[in-house]
Amino acid sequence: GESVGLHLPTLSVQEGDNSIINCAYSNSASDYFIWYKQESGKGPQFIIDIRSNMDKRQGQRVTVLLNKTVKHLSLQIAATQPGDSAVYFCAESRGNTPLVFGKGTRLSVIA
Amino acid sequence: KAGVTQTPRYLIKTRGQQVTLSCSPISGHRSVSWYQQTPGQGLQFLFEYFSETQRNKGNFPGRFSGRQFSNSRSEMNVSTLELGDSALYLCASSGKPGSGYEQYFGPGTRLTVT
């Protein structure tokens, strides 16, 4: 069945390094993807989104890459900072179906 | 612009009771979605409302219900609470219906069922 998942449950990076968080999806019909960041005690915060007609999209210090051939999504965070420590979720949808979220990856930034 | 607000933030209930949670979307947003978040199941979609109409419903039992008012505020109700209903309940609002647009989440209501 369809699913959205993450390859790694935890990721530790040194402050200043770049982080890459990966996500695999199984539904080739998905046409919208979104990344959220959730800090402890807070609701998910929108980071960046991308539609299936794009391969790459950049925001402030973040880049999302979409590889439809292998159904893979990644979030790159440049110059990772302690404030980036959080759980990151990818989510996908197609048409008007509800967002399906992955389980999340916990990013820990080592000072 | 104020964000999505949810009340109450924390709630403790006993099995068998019912609970009502409230969500006020971002001003001007007419779409409200509800999610349940647990450590084991992650974020799961409950339902979506737009202009007082339920547009989508997730795979939850009928004990979970919701509604939306004319001012776009939404409530969800859980009747006959079970221990497994303990979770963080999140509300998200969007300027447009459907899931293909940015959804902005509130801080959630932490429900504990004892």
PDB file of C-alpha atoms in Angstrom:
ATOM      1  CA  GLY A   1       0.000   0.000   0.000  1.00  0.00           C
ATOM      2  CA  GLU A   2       0.984   3.618  -0.167  1.00  0.00           C
ATOM      3  CA  SER A   3       3.281   4.911   2.492  1.00  0.00           C
ATOM      4  CA  VAL A   4       5.658   7.696   3.235  1.00  0.00           C
ATOM      5  CA  GLY A   5       8.654   6.844   5.287  1.00  0.00           C
ATOM      6  CA  LEU A   6      12.051   8.024   6.323  1.00  0.00           C
ATOM      7  CA  HIS A   7      15.264   6.077   5.985  1.00  0.00           C
ATOM      8  CA  LEU A   8      16.751   7.122   9.335  1.00  0.00           C
ATOM      9  CA  PRO A   9      14.940   7.726  12.594  1.00  0.00           C
ATOM     10  CA  THR A  10      17.806   9.848  14.013  1.00  0.00           C
ATOM     11  CA  LEU A  11      20.473  12.057  12.524  1.00  0.00           C
ATOM     12  CA  SER A  12      23.288  13.795  14.371  1.00  0.00           C
ATOM     13  CA  VAL A  13      25.320  16.544  12.698  1.00  0.00           C
ATOM     14  CA  GLN A  14      27.965  18.984  13.768  1.00  0.00           C
ATOM     15  CA  GLU A  15      26.992  22.618  13.985  1.00  0.00           C
ATOM     16  CA  GLY A  16      27.887  24.332  10.743  1.00  0.00           C
ATOM     17  CA  ASP A  17      27.712  21.170   8.651  1.00  0.00           C
ATOM     18  CA  ASN A  18      25.027  20.507   6.085  1.00  0.00           C
ATOM     19  CA  SER A  19      22.211  18.110   6.961  1.00  0.00           C
ATOM     20  CA  ILE A  20      20.381  15.827   4.602  1.00  0.00           C
ATOM     21  CA  ILE A  21      17.131  14.206   5.669  1.00  0.00           C
ATOM     22  CA  ASN A  22      15.687  11.595   3.355  1.00  0.00           C
ATOM     23  CA  CYS A  23      12.192  10.396   2.637  1.00  0.00           C
ATOM     24  CA  ALA A  24      10.892   7.601   0.431  1.00  0.00           C
ATOM     25  CA  TYR A  25       7.388   7.449  -0.922  1.00  0.00           C
ATOM     26  CA  SER A  26       5.660   4.575  -2.618  1.00  0.00           C
ATOM     27  CA  ASN A  27       2.809   6.250  -4.474  1.00  0.00           C
ATOM     28  CA  SER A  28       3.984   7.391  -7.876  1.00  0.00           C
ATOM     29  CA  ALA A  29       0.755   9.369  -8.260  1.00  0.00           C
ATOM     30  CA  SER A  30       1.676  11.739  -5.430  1.00  0.00           C
ATOM     31  CA  ASP A  31       1.922  15.260  -6.779  1.00  0.00           C
ATOM     32  CA  TYR A  32       2.601  17.401  -3.747  1.00  0.00           C
ATOM     33  CA  PHE A  33       5.239  17.041  -1.070  1.00  0.00           C
ATOM     34  CA  ILE A  34       5.899  19.055   2.022  1.00  0.00           C
ATOM     35  CA  TRP A  35       8.424  19.171   4.833  1.00  0.00           C
ATOM     36  CA  TYR A  36       7.577  20.118   8.393  1.00  0.00           C
ATOM     37  CA  LYS A  37       9.735  20.750  11.439  1.00  0.00           C
ATOM     38  CA  GLN A  38       8.393  19.975  14.871  1.00  0.00           C
ATOM     39  CA  GLU A  39      10.091  21.181  18.005  1.00  0.00           C
ATOM     40  CA  SER A  40       9.302  19.736  21.381  1.00  0.00           C
ATOM     41  CA  GLY A  41       5.953  20.914  22.689  1.00  0.00           C
ATOM     42  CA  LYS A  42       4.986  22.639  19.471  1.00  0.00           C
ATOM     43  CA  GLY A  43       2.956  21.870  16.411  1.00  0.00           C
ATOM     44  CA  PRO A  44       4.616  21.135  13.073  1.00  0.00           C
ATOM     45  CA  GLN A  45       6.019  24.179  11.338  1.00  0.00           C
ATOM     46  CA  PHE A  46       5.989  24.467   7.550  1.00  0.00           C
ATOM     47  CA  ILE A  47       9.468  24.474   6.018  1.00  0.00           C
ATOM     48  CA  ILE A  48       9.127  24.047   2.285  1.00  0.00           C
ATOM     49  CA  ASP A  49       6.992  22.304  -0.290  1.00  0.00           C
ATOM     50  CA  ILE A  50       7.402  21.079  -3.841  1.00  0.00           C
ATOM     51  CA  ARG A  51       5.089  19.904  -6.571  1.00  0.00           C
ATOM     52  CA  SER A  52       5.753  16.968  -8.811  1.00  0.00           C
ATOM     53  CA  ASN A  53       6.457  19.160 -11.836  1.00  0.00           C
ATOM     54  CA  MET A  54       9.650  20.358 -10.136  1.00  0.00           C
ATOM     55  CA  ASP A  55      12.872  18.605  -9.169  1.00  0.00           C
ATOM     56  CA  LYS A  56      14.290  21.169  -6.816  1.00  0.00           C
ATOM     57  CA  ARG A  57      13.153  24.076  -4.767  1.00  0.00           C
ATOM     58  CA  GLN A  58      15.163  26.353  -2.531  1.00  0.00           C
ATOM     59  CA  GLY A  59      14.255  28.353   0.506  1.00  0.00           C
ATOM     60  CA  GLN A  60      16.257  30.114   3.143  1.00  0.00           C
ATOM     61  CA  ARG A  61      19.055  27.654   4.040  1.00  0.00           C
ATOM     62  CA  VAL A  62      16.880  24.759   2.898  1.00  0.00           C
ATOM     63  CA  THR A  63      16.574  22.889  -0.359  1.00  0.00           C
ATOM     64  CA  VAL A  64      14.124  20.154  -1.237  1.00  0.00           C
ATOM     65  CA  LEU A  65      15.002  17.679  -3.954  1.00  0.00           C
ATOM     66  CA  LEU A  66      12.480  15.420  -5.597  1.00  0.00           C
ATOM     67  CA  ASN A  67      13.515  12.356  -7.569  1.00  0.00           C
ATOM     68  CA  LYS A  68      10.382  10.909  -9.098  1.00  0.00           C
ATOM     69  CA  THR A  69      12.265   8.099 -10.797  1.00  0.00           C
ATOM     70  CA  VAL A  70      13.154   6.473  -7.493  1.00  0.00           C
ATOM     71  CA  LYS A  71      10.349   8.112  -5.509  1.00  0.00           C
ATOM     72  CA  HIS A  72      12.700   9.879  -3.157  1.00  0.00           C
ATOM     73  CA  LEU A  73      12.488  13.227  -1.424  1.00  0.00           C
ATOM     74  CA  SER A  74      15.216  14.935   0.542  1.00  0.00           C
ATOM     75  CA  LEU A  75      15.589  18.021   2.657  1.00  0.00           C
ATOM     76  CA  GLN A  76      18.951  19.704   2.775  1.00  0.00           C
ATOM     77  CA  ILE A  77      19.729  22.192   5.518  1.00  0.00           C
ATOM     78  CA  ALA A  78      22.796  24.332   4.981  1.00  0.00           C
ATOM     79  CA  ALA A  79      25.056  25.377   7.852  1.00  0.00           C
ATOM     80  CA  THR A  80      23.010  23.527  10.442  1.00  0.00           C
ATOM     81  CA  GLN A  81      22.431  25.452  13.640  1.00  0.00           C
ATOM     82  CA  PRO A  82      21.420  24.328  17.144  1.00  0.00           C
ATOM     83  CA  GLY A  83      17.982  25.801  16.497  1.00  0.00           C
ATOM     84  CA  ASP A  84      17.514  23.276  13.723  1.00  0.00           C
ATOM     85  CA  SER A  85      17.341  20.458  16.253  1.00  0.00           C
ATOM     86  CA  ALA A  86      13.856  19.013  15.907  1.00  0.00           C
ATOM     87  CA  VAL A  87      11.884  16.199  14.336  1.00  0.00           C
ATOM     88  CA  TYR A  88      11.407  16.571  10.597  1.00  0.00           C
ATOM     89  CA  PHE A  89       8.436  15.096   8.770  1.00  0.00           C
ATOM     90  CA  CYS A  90       7.833  14.668   5.103  1.00  0.00           C
ATOM     91  CA  ALA A  91       4.293  14.361   3.821  1.00  0.00           C
ATOM     92  CA  GLU A  92       2.764  13.640   0.470  1.00  0.00           C
ATOM     93  CA  SER A  93      -0.586  13.895  -1.175  1.00  0.00           C
ATOM     94  CA  ARG A  94      -2.205  13.451  -4.544  1.00  0.00           C
ATOM     95  CA  GLY A  95      -5.145  15.401  -5.791  1.00  0.00           C
ATOM     96  CA  ASN A  96      -7.457  16.146  -2.934  1.00  0.00           C
ATOM     97  CA  THR A  97      -6.492  13.231  -0.749  1.00  0.00           C
ATOM     98  CA  PRO A  98      -5.297  14.092   2.754  1.00  0.00           C
ATOM     99  CA  LEU A  99      -1.651  14.511   3.551  1.00  0.00           C
ATOM    100  CA  VAL A 100       0.117  11.288   4.496  1.00  0.00           C
ATOM    101  CA  PHE A 101       2.966  11.881   6.913  1.00  0.00           C
ATOM    102  CA  GLY A 102       6.136   9.915   7.414  1.00  0.00           C
ATOM    103  CA  LYS A 103       7.194   8.803  10.886  1.00  0.00           C
ATOM    104  CA  GLY A 104       9.765  11.558  11.254  1.00  0.00           C
ATOM    105  CA  THR A 105      13.519  11.932  11.643  1.00  0.00           C
ATOM    106  CA  ARG A 106      15.023  13.449  14.743  1.00  0.00           C
ATOM    107  CA  LEU A 107      17.835  15.853  13.913  1.00  0.00           C
ATOM    108  CA  SER A 108      20.324  16.562  16.687  1.00  0.00           C
ATOM    109  CA  VAL A 109      22.875  19.313  16.201  1.00  0.00           C
ATOM    110  CA  ILE A 110      26.118  18.886  18.078  1.00  0.00           C
ATOM    111  CA  ALA A 111      27.704  22.154  19.150  1.00  0.00           C
TER     112      ALA A 111
ATOM    113  CA  LYS B   1      -1.359  37.827  11.750  1.00  0.00           C
ATOM    114  CA  ALA B   2      -2.190  35.500  14.628  1.00  0.00           C
ATOM    115  CA  GLY B   3      -1.514  31.811  14.130  1.00  0.00           C
ATOM    116  CA  VAL B   4      -3.727  28.827  14.667  1.00  0.00           C
ATOM    117  CA  THR B   5      -4.913  28.576  18.246  1.00  0.00           C
ATOM    118  CA  GLN B   6      -6.136  25.496  20.016  1.00  0.00           C
ATOM    119  CA  THR B   7      -7.858  25.165  23.348  1.00  0.00           C
ATOM    120  CA  PRO B   8      -7.376  23.696  25.790  1.00  0.00           C
ATOM    121  CA  ARG B   9      -3.655  22.932  25.572  1.00  0.00           C
ATOM    122  CA  TYR B  10      -3.814  20.070  28.035  1.00  0.00           C
ATOM    123  CA  LEU B  11      -6.645  17.838  29.109  1.00  0.00           C
ATOM    124  CA  ILE B  12      -6.981  14.806  31.343  1.00  0.00           C
ATOM    125  CA  LYS B  13     -10.069  12.655  31.010  1.00  0.00           C
ATOM    126  CA  THR B  14     -11.272   9.300  32.252  1.00  0.00           C
ATOM    127  CA  ARG B  15     -12.209   6.344  30.082  1.00  0.00           C
ATOM    128  CA  GLY B  16     -15.789   6.531  28.938  1.00  0.00           C
ATOM    129  CA  GLN B  17     -15.991  10.312  29.107  1.00  0.00           C
ATOM    130  CA  GLN B  18     -16.253  12.568  26.112  1.00  0.00           C
ATOM    131  CA  VAL B  19     -14.149  15.557  25.139  1.00  0.00           C
ATOM    132  CA  THR B  20     -14.461  18.577  22.869  1.00  0.00           C
ATOM    133  CA  LEU B  21     -11.423  20.342  21.452  1.00  0.00           C
ATOM    134  CA  SER B  22     -11.474  23.725  19.788  1.00  0.00           C
ATOM    135  CA  CYS B  23      -9.472  25.246  16.955  1.00  0.00           C
ATOM    136  CA  SER B  24      -9.414  28.789  15.636  1.00  0.00           C
ATOM    137  CA  PRO B  25      -7.748  29.038  12.218  1.00  0.00           C
ATOM    138  CA  ILE B  26      -5.628  31.847  10.889  1.00  0.00           C
ATOM    139  CA  SER B  27      -7.794  34.805  10.009  1.00  0.00           C
ATOM    140  CA  GLY B  28      -9.122  34.395   6.488  1.00  0.00           C
ATOM    141  CA  HIS B  29      -8.469  30.665   6.328  1.00  0.00           C
ATOM    142  CA  ARG B  30     -11.549  28.592   5.694  1.00  0.00           C
ATOM    143  CA  SER B  31     -10.054  25.116   5.622  1.00  0.00           C
ATOM    144  CA  VAL B  32      -9.391  23.315   8.895  1.00  0.00           C
ATOM    145  CA  SER B  33      -7.905  19.847   9.218  1.00  0.00           C
ATOM    146  CA  TRP B  34      -7.453  17.742  12.322  1.00  0.00           C
ATOM    147  CA  TYR B  35      -4.717  15.215  13.006  1.00  0.00           C
ATOM    148  CA  GLN B  36      -3.911  12.795  15.776  1.00  0.00           C
ATOM    149  CA  GLN B  37      -0.258  12.398  16.712  1.00  0.00           C
ATOM    150  CA  THR B  38       1.028   9.464  18.748  1.00  0.00           C
ATOM    151  CA  PRO B  39       4.542   8.041  19.132  1.00  0.00           C
ATOM    152  CA  GLY B  40       3.497   4.759  17.598  1.00  0.00           C
ATOM    153  CA  GLN B  41       1.360   5.888  14.669  1.00  0.00           C
ATOM    154  CA  GLY B  42       2.795   9.322  13.981  1.00  0.00           C
ATOM    155  CA  LEU B  43       0.572  11.963  12.433  1.00  0.00           C
ATOM    156  CA  GLN B  44      -2.726  10.613  11.200  1.00  0.00           C
ATOM    157  CA  PHE B  45      -5.429  12.547   9.415  1.00  0.00           C
ATOM    158  CA  LEU B  46      -8.799  12.765  11.143  1.00  0.00           C
ATOM    159  CA  PHE B  47     -10.919  15.079   9.009  1.00  0.00           C
ATOM    160  CA  GLU B  48     -10.997  18.268   7.008  1.00  0.00           C
ATOM    161  CA  TYR B  49     -13.627  20.976   6.961  1.00  0.00           C
ATOM    162  CA  PHE B  50     -14.137  23.760   4.480  1.00  0.00           C
ATOM    163  CA  SER B  51     -16.963  26.262   4.618  1.00  0.00           C
ATOM    164  CA  GLU B  52     -18.716  24.229   7.317  1.00  0.00           C
ATOM    165  CA  THR B  53     -18.658  21.054   5.212  1.00  0.00           C
ATOM    166  CA  GLN B  54     -16.613  17.958   5.893  1.00  0.00           C
ATOM    167  CA  ARG B  55     -14.531  17.330   2.784  1.00  0.00           C
ATOM    168  CA  ASN B  56     -12.473  14.362   3.864  1.00  0.00           C
ATOM    169  CA  LYS B  57     -12.474  11.896   6.708  1.00  0.00           C
ATOM    170  CA  GLY B  58      -9.680   9.640   7.883  1.00  0.00           C
ATOM    171  CA  ASN B  59      -9.875   6.077   9.035  1.00  0.00           C
ATOM    172  CA  PHE B  60     -11.081   6.650  12.579  1.00  0.00           C
ATOM    173  CA  PRO B  61     -14.123   5.214  14.363  1.00  0.00           C
ATOM    174  CA  GLY B  62     -17.380   7.105  14.545  1.00  0.00           C
ATOM    175  CA  ARG B  63     -16.545   8.178  18.107  1.00  0.00           C
ATOM    176  CA  PHE B  64     -14.465  10.897  16.477  1.00  0.00           C
ATOM    177  CA  SER B  65     -16.506  13.697  15.014  1.00  0.00           C
ATOM    178  CA  GLY B  66     -16.106  17.315  14.159  1.00  0.00           C
ATOM    179  CA  ARG B  67     -17.799  20.405  12.896  1.00  0.00           C
ATOM    180  CA  GLN B  68     -16.995  23.831  11.595  1.00  0.00           C
ATOM    181  CA  PHE B  69     -18.799  27.050  12.302  1.00  0.00           C
ATOM    182  CA  SER B  70     -19.566  29.946   9.993  1.00  0.00           C
ATOM    183  CA  ASN B  71     -16.568  31.872  11.345  1.00  0.00           C
ATOM    184  CA  SER B  72     -14.351  28.906  10.334  1.00  0.00           C
ATOM    185  CA  ARG B  73     -13.651  27.899  13.922  1.00  0.00           C
ATOM    186  CA  SER B  74     -13.766  24.158  14.313  1.00  0.00           C
ATOM    187  CA  GLU B  75     -14.381  21.679  17.078  1.00  0.00           C
ATOM    188  CA  MET B  76     -13.709  17.994  17.295  1.00  0.00           C
ATOM    189  CA  ASN B  77     -15.405  15.643  19.698  1.00  0.00           C
ATOM    190  CA  VAL B  78     -14.378  12.247  20.936  1.00  0.00           C
ATOM    191  CA  SER B  79     -17.016  10.238  22.736  1.00  0.00           C
ATOM    192  CA  THR B  80     -16.586   7.207  24.983  1.00  0.00           C
ATOM    193  CA  LEU B  81     -12.888   7.833  25.434  1.00  0.00           C
ATOM    194  CA  GLU B  82     -10.468   4.921  25.383  1.00  0.00           C
ATOM    195  CA  LEU B  83      -6.926   4.757  26.729  1.00  0.00           C
ATOM    196  CA  GLY B  84      -5.655   4.604  23.166  1.00  0.00           C
ATOM    197  CA  ASP B  85      -7.129   8.018  22.448  1.00  0.00           C
ATOM    198  CA  SER B  86      -4.340   9.593  24.470  1.00  0.00           C
ATOM    199  CA  ALA B  87      -2.493  11.701  21.937  1.00  0.00           C
ATOM    200  CA  LEU B  88      -1.598  15.152  20.741  1.00  0.00           C
ATOM    201  CA  TYR B  89      -4.467  16.481  18.639  1.00  0.00           C
ATOM    202  CA  LEU B  90      -3.360  18.991  16.058  1.00  0.00           C
ATOM    203  CA  CYS B  91      -5.378  21.386  14.031  1.00  0.00           C
ATOM    204  CA  ALA B  92      -4.119  22.935  10.804  1.00  0.00           C
ATOM    205  CA  SER B  93      -5.604  25.684   8.695  1.00  0.00           C
ATOM    206  CA  SER B  94      -5.165  26.555   5.073  1.00  0.00           C
ATOM    207  CA  GLY B  95      -6.347  29.284   2.789  1.00  0.00           C
ATOM    208  CA  LYS B  96      -7.616  26.759   0.289  1.00  0.00           C
ATOM    209  CA  PRO B  97      -9.328  23.386   0.557  1.00  0.00           C
ATOM    210  CA  GLY B  98      -7.533  20.151  -0.115  1.00  0.00           C
ATOM    211  CA  SER B  99      -4.108  18.950   0.863  1.00  0.00           C
ATOM    212  CA  GLY B 100      -2.138  20.457  -1.974  1.00  0.00           C
ATOM    213  CA  TYR B 101      -1.477  23.688  -0.149  1.00  0.00           C
ATOM    214  CA  GLU B 102       0.460  24.841   2.862  1.00  0.00           C
ATOM    215  CA  GLN B 103      -1.201  23.915   6.096  1.00  0.00           C
ATOM    216  CA  TYR B 104      -0.344  25.848   9.233  1.00  0.00           C
ATOM    217  CA  PHE B 105      -0.514  23.927  12.480  1.00  0.00           C
ATOM    218  CA  GLY B 106      -1.529  25.005  15.908  1.00  0.00           C
ATOM    219  CA  PRO B 107       0.339  23.941  19.063  1.00  0.00           C
ATOM    220  CA  GLY B 108      -2.007  21.045  19.688  1.00  0.00           C
ATOM    221  CA  THR B 109      -4.088  19.780  22.574  1.00  0.00           C
ATOM    222  CA  ARG B 110      -2.439  17.083  24.660  1.00  0.00           C
ATOM    223  CA  LEU B 111      -5.176  14.646  25.709  1.00  0.00           C
ATOM    224  CA  THR B 112      -4.453  12.074  28.375  1.00  0.00           C
ATOM    225  CA  VAL B 113      -7.054   9.381  29.055  1.00  0.00           C
ATOM    226  CA  THR B 114      -6.733   7.517  32.351  1.00  0.00           C
TER     227      THR B 114
END
